[in-house]
Coordinates of C-alpha atoms in Angstrom, one line a residue:
M1 CA 25.0 2.8 36.0
T2 CA 24.8 -0.5 34.3
E3 CA 27.5 -2.2 32.4
S4 CA 28.2 -5.2 30.3
G5 CA 31.6 -4.2 28.8
G6 CA 33.7 -5.6 31.6
R7 CA 36.3 -2.7 31.6
R8 CA 36.7 0.2 33.9
L9 CA 36.1 3.6 32.3
T10 CA 39.6 4.6 33.3
D11 CA 41.0 1.9 31.1
F12 CA 40.0 3.8 27.9
A13 CA 42.6 6.1 26.3
A14 CA 40.0 8.2 24.5
F15 CA 36.5 9.5 24.9
L16 CA 34.5 10.4 21.8
F17 CA 31.5 12.5 22.8
D18 CA 28.3 12.8 20.7
L19 CA 27.0 16.4 20.7
D20 CA 23.3 16.9 20.4
G21 CA 21.5 15.4 23.4
T22 CA 24.8 14.3 25.0
L23 CA 26.8 17.5 25.6
T24 CA 24.3 20.2 24.5
Y25 CA 20.6 20.9 24.1
P26 CA 19.6 23.7 21.7
D27 CA 19.5 26.1 24.6
G28 CA 22.7 25.3 26.4
A29 CA 24.8 22.6 27.9
V30 CA 23.4 19.2 29.1
P31 CA 23.5 19.4 32.9
G32 CA 26.8 17.9 34.1
A33 CA 28.5 18.1 30.6
P34 CA 31.1 20.8 31.3
E35 CA 32.2 19.0 34.5
A36 CA 32.3 15.6 32.7
V37 CA 34.5 16.8 30.0
R38 CA 36.9 18.6 32.4
A39 CA 37.1 15.4 34.5
V40 CA 37.9 13.2 31.4
K41 CA 40.6 15.7 30.4
G42 CA 41.9 16.0 34.0
L43 CA 42.6 12.2 33.9
G44 CA 44.9 12.8 30.8
K45 CA 42.4 11.1 28.4
K46 CA 42.1 12.2 24.7
V47 CA 38.9 13.8 23.8
A48 CA 36.9 14.5 20.6
V49 CA 33.4 15.3 19.7
V50 CA 32.0 13.3 16.9
T51 CA 28.7 14.6 15.6
N52 CA 26.3 14.2 12.7
N53 CA 25.4 17.9 12.9
S54 CA 25.1 19.2 9.4
R55 CA 23.7 22.6 10.1
L56 CA 26.8 24.4 11.6
S57 CA 30.5 24.5 10.8
R58 CA 33.1 23.4 13.3
R59 CA 33.9 27.1 14.1
Q60 CA 30.3 27.7 14.8
L61 CA 30.0 24.6 17.0
A62 CA 33.1 25.5 19.0
A63 CA 31.6 29.0 19.7
A64 CA 28.4 27.5 20.8
L65 CA 30.3 25.0 23.1
R66 CA 32.3 27.9 24.6
R67 CA 29.1 29.9 25.3
S68 CA 27.7 26.7 27.1
G69 CA 30.8 26.2 29.3
V70 CA 32.0 23.0 27.7
P71 CA 35.8 23.0 27.4
L72 CA 36.3 22.0 23.9
D73 CA 37.9 23.9 21.0
E74 CA 37.6 23.7 17.2
G75 CA 40.4 21.2 16.8
E76 CA 38.7 18.6 19.1
I77 CA 35.4 18.6 17.0
L78 CA 35.0 16.2 14.0
T79 CA 31.6 16.7 12.3
A80 CA 30.0 14.8 9.5
V81 CA 30.3 18.0 7.6
T82 CA 34.0 18.2 8.0
A83 CA 34.4 14.5 7.1
T84 CA 32.3 15.0 4.0
A85 CA 34.4 18.0 3.0
R86 CA 37.7 15.9 3.6
L87 CA 36.3 13.0 1.7
I88 CA 35.5 15.0 -1.5
A89 CA 38.7 17.1 -1.3
G90 CA 40.7 14.0 -0.9
Q91 CA 39.2 12.4 -4.1
R92 CA 39.0 15.5 -6.2
P93 CA 40.4 18.8 -4.9
D94 CA 38.8 20.9 -7.6
A95 CA 35.4 19.3 -7.5
R96 CA 32.2 21.0 -8.4
V97 CA 29.8 20.4 -5.5
L98 CA 26.0 21.0 -5.6
V99 CA 24.8 21.3 -2.1
V100 CA 21.3 20.8 -0.7
G101 CA 22.0 21.9 2.8
S102 CA 22.6 24.7 5.4
A103 CA 24.9 27.7 5.2
G104 CA 27.2 26.0 7.6
L105 CA 27.6 22.9 5.5
R106 CA 28.3 25.3 2.4
A107 CA 30.9 27.3 4.4
E108 CA 32.7 24.1 5.5
L109 CA 32.9 22.7 1.9
A110 CA 34.1 26.1 0.6
E111 CA 36.9 26.2 3.4
H112 CA 38.3 23.0 1.9
G113 CA 38.7 24.5 -1.5
L114 CA 35.7 22.9 -3.2
R115 CA 33.8 24.9 -5.9
L116 CA 30.1 25.3 -4.9
V117 CA 27.7 25.3 -7.9
E118 CA 23.9 25.9 -8.0
G119 CA 23.1 23.4 -10.7
P120 CA 24.5 20.8 -13.1
P121 CA 27.2 20.0 -14.1
A122 CA 28.7 18.8 -10.9
E123 CA 30.8 15.9 -9.7
Y124 CA 29.2 15.6 -6.4
V125 CA 25.8 16.3 -4.8
V126 CA 25.9 16.7 -1.0
A127 CA 22.6 16.4 0.9
G128 CA 22.2 17.5 4.5
V129 CA 19.7 19.4 6.7
D130 CA 18.4 22.3 4.7
P131 CA 16.0 24.8 6.6
D132 CA 15.5 26.5 3.1
L133 CA 14.8 23.4 1.2
S134 CA 12.8 24.0 -2.1
Y135 CA 11.5 22.1 -5.1
P136 CA 14.0 23.7 -7.4
K137 CA 16.9 22.7 -5.2
L138 CA 15.8 19.1 -5.2
A139 CA 15.2 19.1 -9.0
R140 CA 18.7 20.4 -9.6
A141 CA 20.2 17.8 -7.3
V142 CA 18.3 15.0 -9.0
E143 CA 19.4 16.2 -12.5
A144 CA 23.1 16.4 -11.4
I145 CA 23.0 12.8 -10.0
L146 CA 21.2 11.5 -13.2
S147 CA 24.0 13.1 -15.1
G148 CA 26.7 11.3 -13.3
A149 CA 27.3 13.2 -10.0
A150 CA 28.2 11.2 -7.0
F151 CA 25.5 11.3 -4.2
I152 CA 26.8 12.0 -0.8
A153 CA 24.6 12.0 2.3
V154 CA 26.1 13.9 5.3
N155 CA 23.9 11.7 7.5
V156 CA 20.4 10.0 7.5
D157 CA 19.1 11.3 10.8
R158 CA 15.3 11.4 10.9
F159 CA 15.2 14.3 13.4
V160 CA 17.3 17.0 14.8
P161 CA 16.6 18.9 18.0
T162 CA 15.6 22.5 17.9
E163 CA 14.8 25.2 20.5
T164 CA 11.2 24.2 20.3
G165 CA 11.4 20.5 20.0
R166 CA 12.6 18.9 16.9
M167 CA 12.5 19.2 13.1
P168 CA 13.1 16.7 10.2
G169 CA 16.7 15.8 9.7
A170 CA 18.8 15.2 6.6
A171 CA 16.8 11.9 6.0
L172 CA 14.0 14.3 4.6
V173 CA 16.4 15.6 1.9
V174 CA 18.2 12.4 1.3
G175 CA 15.0 10.4 1.0
A176 CA 13.4 12.8 -1.4
I177 CA 16.4 12.6 -3.7
Q178 CA 16.7 8.9 -3.4
A179 CA 13.0 8.3 -4.3
V180 CA 13.6 10.1 -7.6
V181 CA 17.0 8.9 -8.7
G182 CA 16.1 5.3 -7.8
R183 CA 19.3 4.4 -5.6
P184 CA 20.5 5.2 -2.2
P185 CA 23.5 7.5 -1.6
D186 CA 26.9 6.5 -2.8
V187 CA 28.4 7.3 0.6
V188 CA 26.7 8.0 4.1
V189 CA 29.3 9.9 6.0
G190 CA 27.9 10.3 9.5
K191 CA 26.8 7.8 12.1
P192 CA 25.6 4.9 12.0
A193 CA 28.4 4.6 9.4
P194 CA 31.7 4.1 11.4
G195 CA 33.8 6.6 9.3
L196 CA 33.5 9.6 11.9
L197 CA 34.7 7.3 14.7
L198 CA 37.5 5.7 12.8
E199 CA 38.7 9.2 11.7
A200 CA 38.5 10.5 15.2
C201 CA 40.7 7.5 16.5
R202 CA 43.1 8.1 13.7
V203 CA 43.4 11.8 14.6
L204 CA 43.8 11.0 18.3
G205 CA 46.3 8.3 17.6
V206 CA 44.4 5.5 19.4
R207 CA 43.0 2.1 18.5
P208 CA 39.2 1.9 18.2
A209 CA 39.4 -0.7 20.9
D210 CA 40.9 1.9 23.3
A211 CA 38.2 4.4 22.6
L212 CA 34.8 4.9 24.2
L213 CA 31.9 6.6 22.4
V214 CA 29.5 8.4 24.7
G215 CA 26.1 9.1 23.1
D216 CA 22.3 9.3 23.5
S217 CA 21.1 7.4 20.4
L218 CA 20.6 3.6 20.0
A219 CA 19.8 4.3 16.3
S220 CA 23.0 6.0 15.3
D221 CA 25.6 5.9 18.1
L222 CA 25.3 2.2 19.1
P223 CA 25.7 0.8 15.5
A224 CA 28.5 3.2 14.7
A225 CA 30.4 2.1 17.7
R226 CA 29.9 -1.6 16.9
A227 CA 31.0 -1.0 13.3
A228 CA 34.0 0.9 14.3
G229 CA 35.0 -1.5 17.0
T230 CA 34.8 1.0 19.9
A231 CA 32.8 0.5 23.2
F232 CA 29.8 2.4 23.7
A233 CA 28.3 4.3 26.7
L234 CA 24.7 5.3 26.4
V235 CA 23.6 8.5 28.3
L236 CA 19.8 8.8 28.9
S237 CA 19.9 12.6 28.5
G238 CA 18.7 12.7 24.8
V239 CA 16.6 10.8 22.4
T240 CA 16.7 7.4 24.1
S241 CA 14.3 6.5 26.9
G242 CA 14.4 3.7 29.4
A243 CA 11.6 1.9 27.5
D244 CA 13.7 2.2 24.2
L245 CA 16.6 0.6 26.0
A246 CA 14.5 -2.2 27.4
A247 CA 13.3 -3.0 23.9
V248 CA 16.8 -3.6 22.4
Q249 CA 18.8 -6.9 22.3
D250 CA 22.1 -5.4 21.6
R251 CA 22.8 -3.7 24.9
P252 CA 25.3 -0.8 25.2
D253 CA 28.5 -1.6 27.1
Y254 CA 27.6 1.0 29.7
V255 CA 24.5 2.9 30.6
F256 CA 24.4 6.2 32.6
S257 CA 21.4 8.2 33.5
T258 CA 23.4 11.4 33.4
L259 CA 27.0 12.6 32.5
T260 CA 27.3 13.4 36.2
E261 CA 27.0 9.8 36.8
L262 CA 29.6 9.0 34.3
R263 CA 31.9 11.4 36.0
E264 CA 31.3 9.9 39.3
C265 CA 32.1 6.4 37.9
L266 CA 35.5 7.9 36.8
G267 CA 36.2 8.6 40.5
V268 CA 36.4 12.3 40.0

């Protein structure tokens, strides 16, 4: 473990865990993840998952975590999908929403009472990972935005992990729409924007300065933590290599090779 934060891990009131590459792989839990989460909870710390995952609903993610042995329930998961649904429902509860995204994204939006439409007119276009992406879907989204719909990106991740490696992330969909409408999204909900972390801190009742984000990405987790005002612990279990870490000037506050090392540093 290396650190530059100057605070003991036990000083933090809340631990915010990234999901993909930090707690889980596509085929199960990251080694040491169940034990690390149990250890953090055993110390009386508040815990939440903050994930850009735009393919699955919170219910689906909670079921996957249970199957992997990670002791977290649906109420402890905050996804970019959930935050997107809350954002739109808070602005316009009866909004018509055109979705270019997965079934999980559509389900979460519908559960928040939003009206899903297949084409214009719409008040919002929401773009996320879409395994069934098609030219007609993109064309309808472009037309809706050019007709006045707000353009919301669930996240702008370039890649997402799969059972066989990786596939293009939401950036593929967002970038295609952006290239045609001639402007970026009105809102990017997920990391590296700070909104997910700030919402998690609000829900947990802690100040951002008293929270530690644990994640595997220098591209999304680190800037999100900096923007939100939380500390950041990098775990080298996912997309970041030692060479990647050596190349950055903005160093994480803590670096762990595994979650087992993080747990041991907690003294548990």
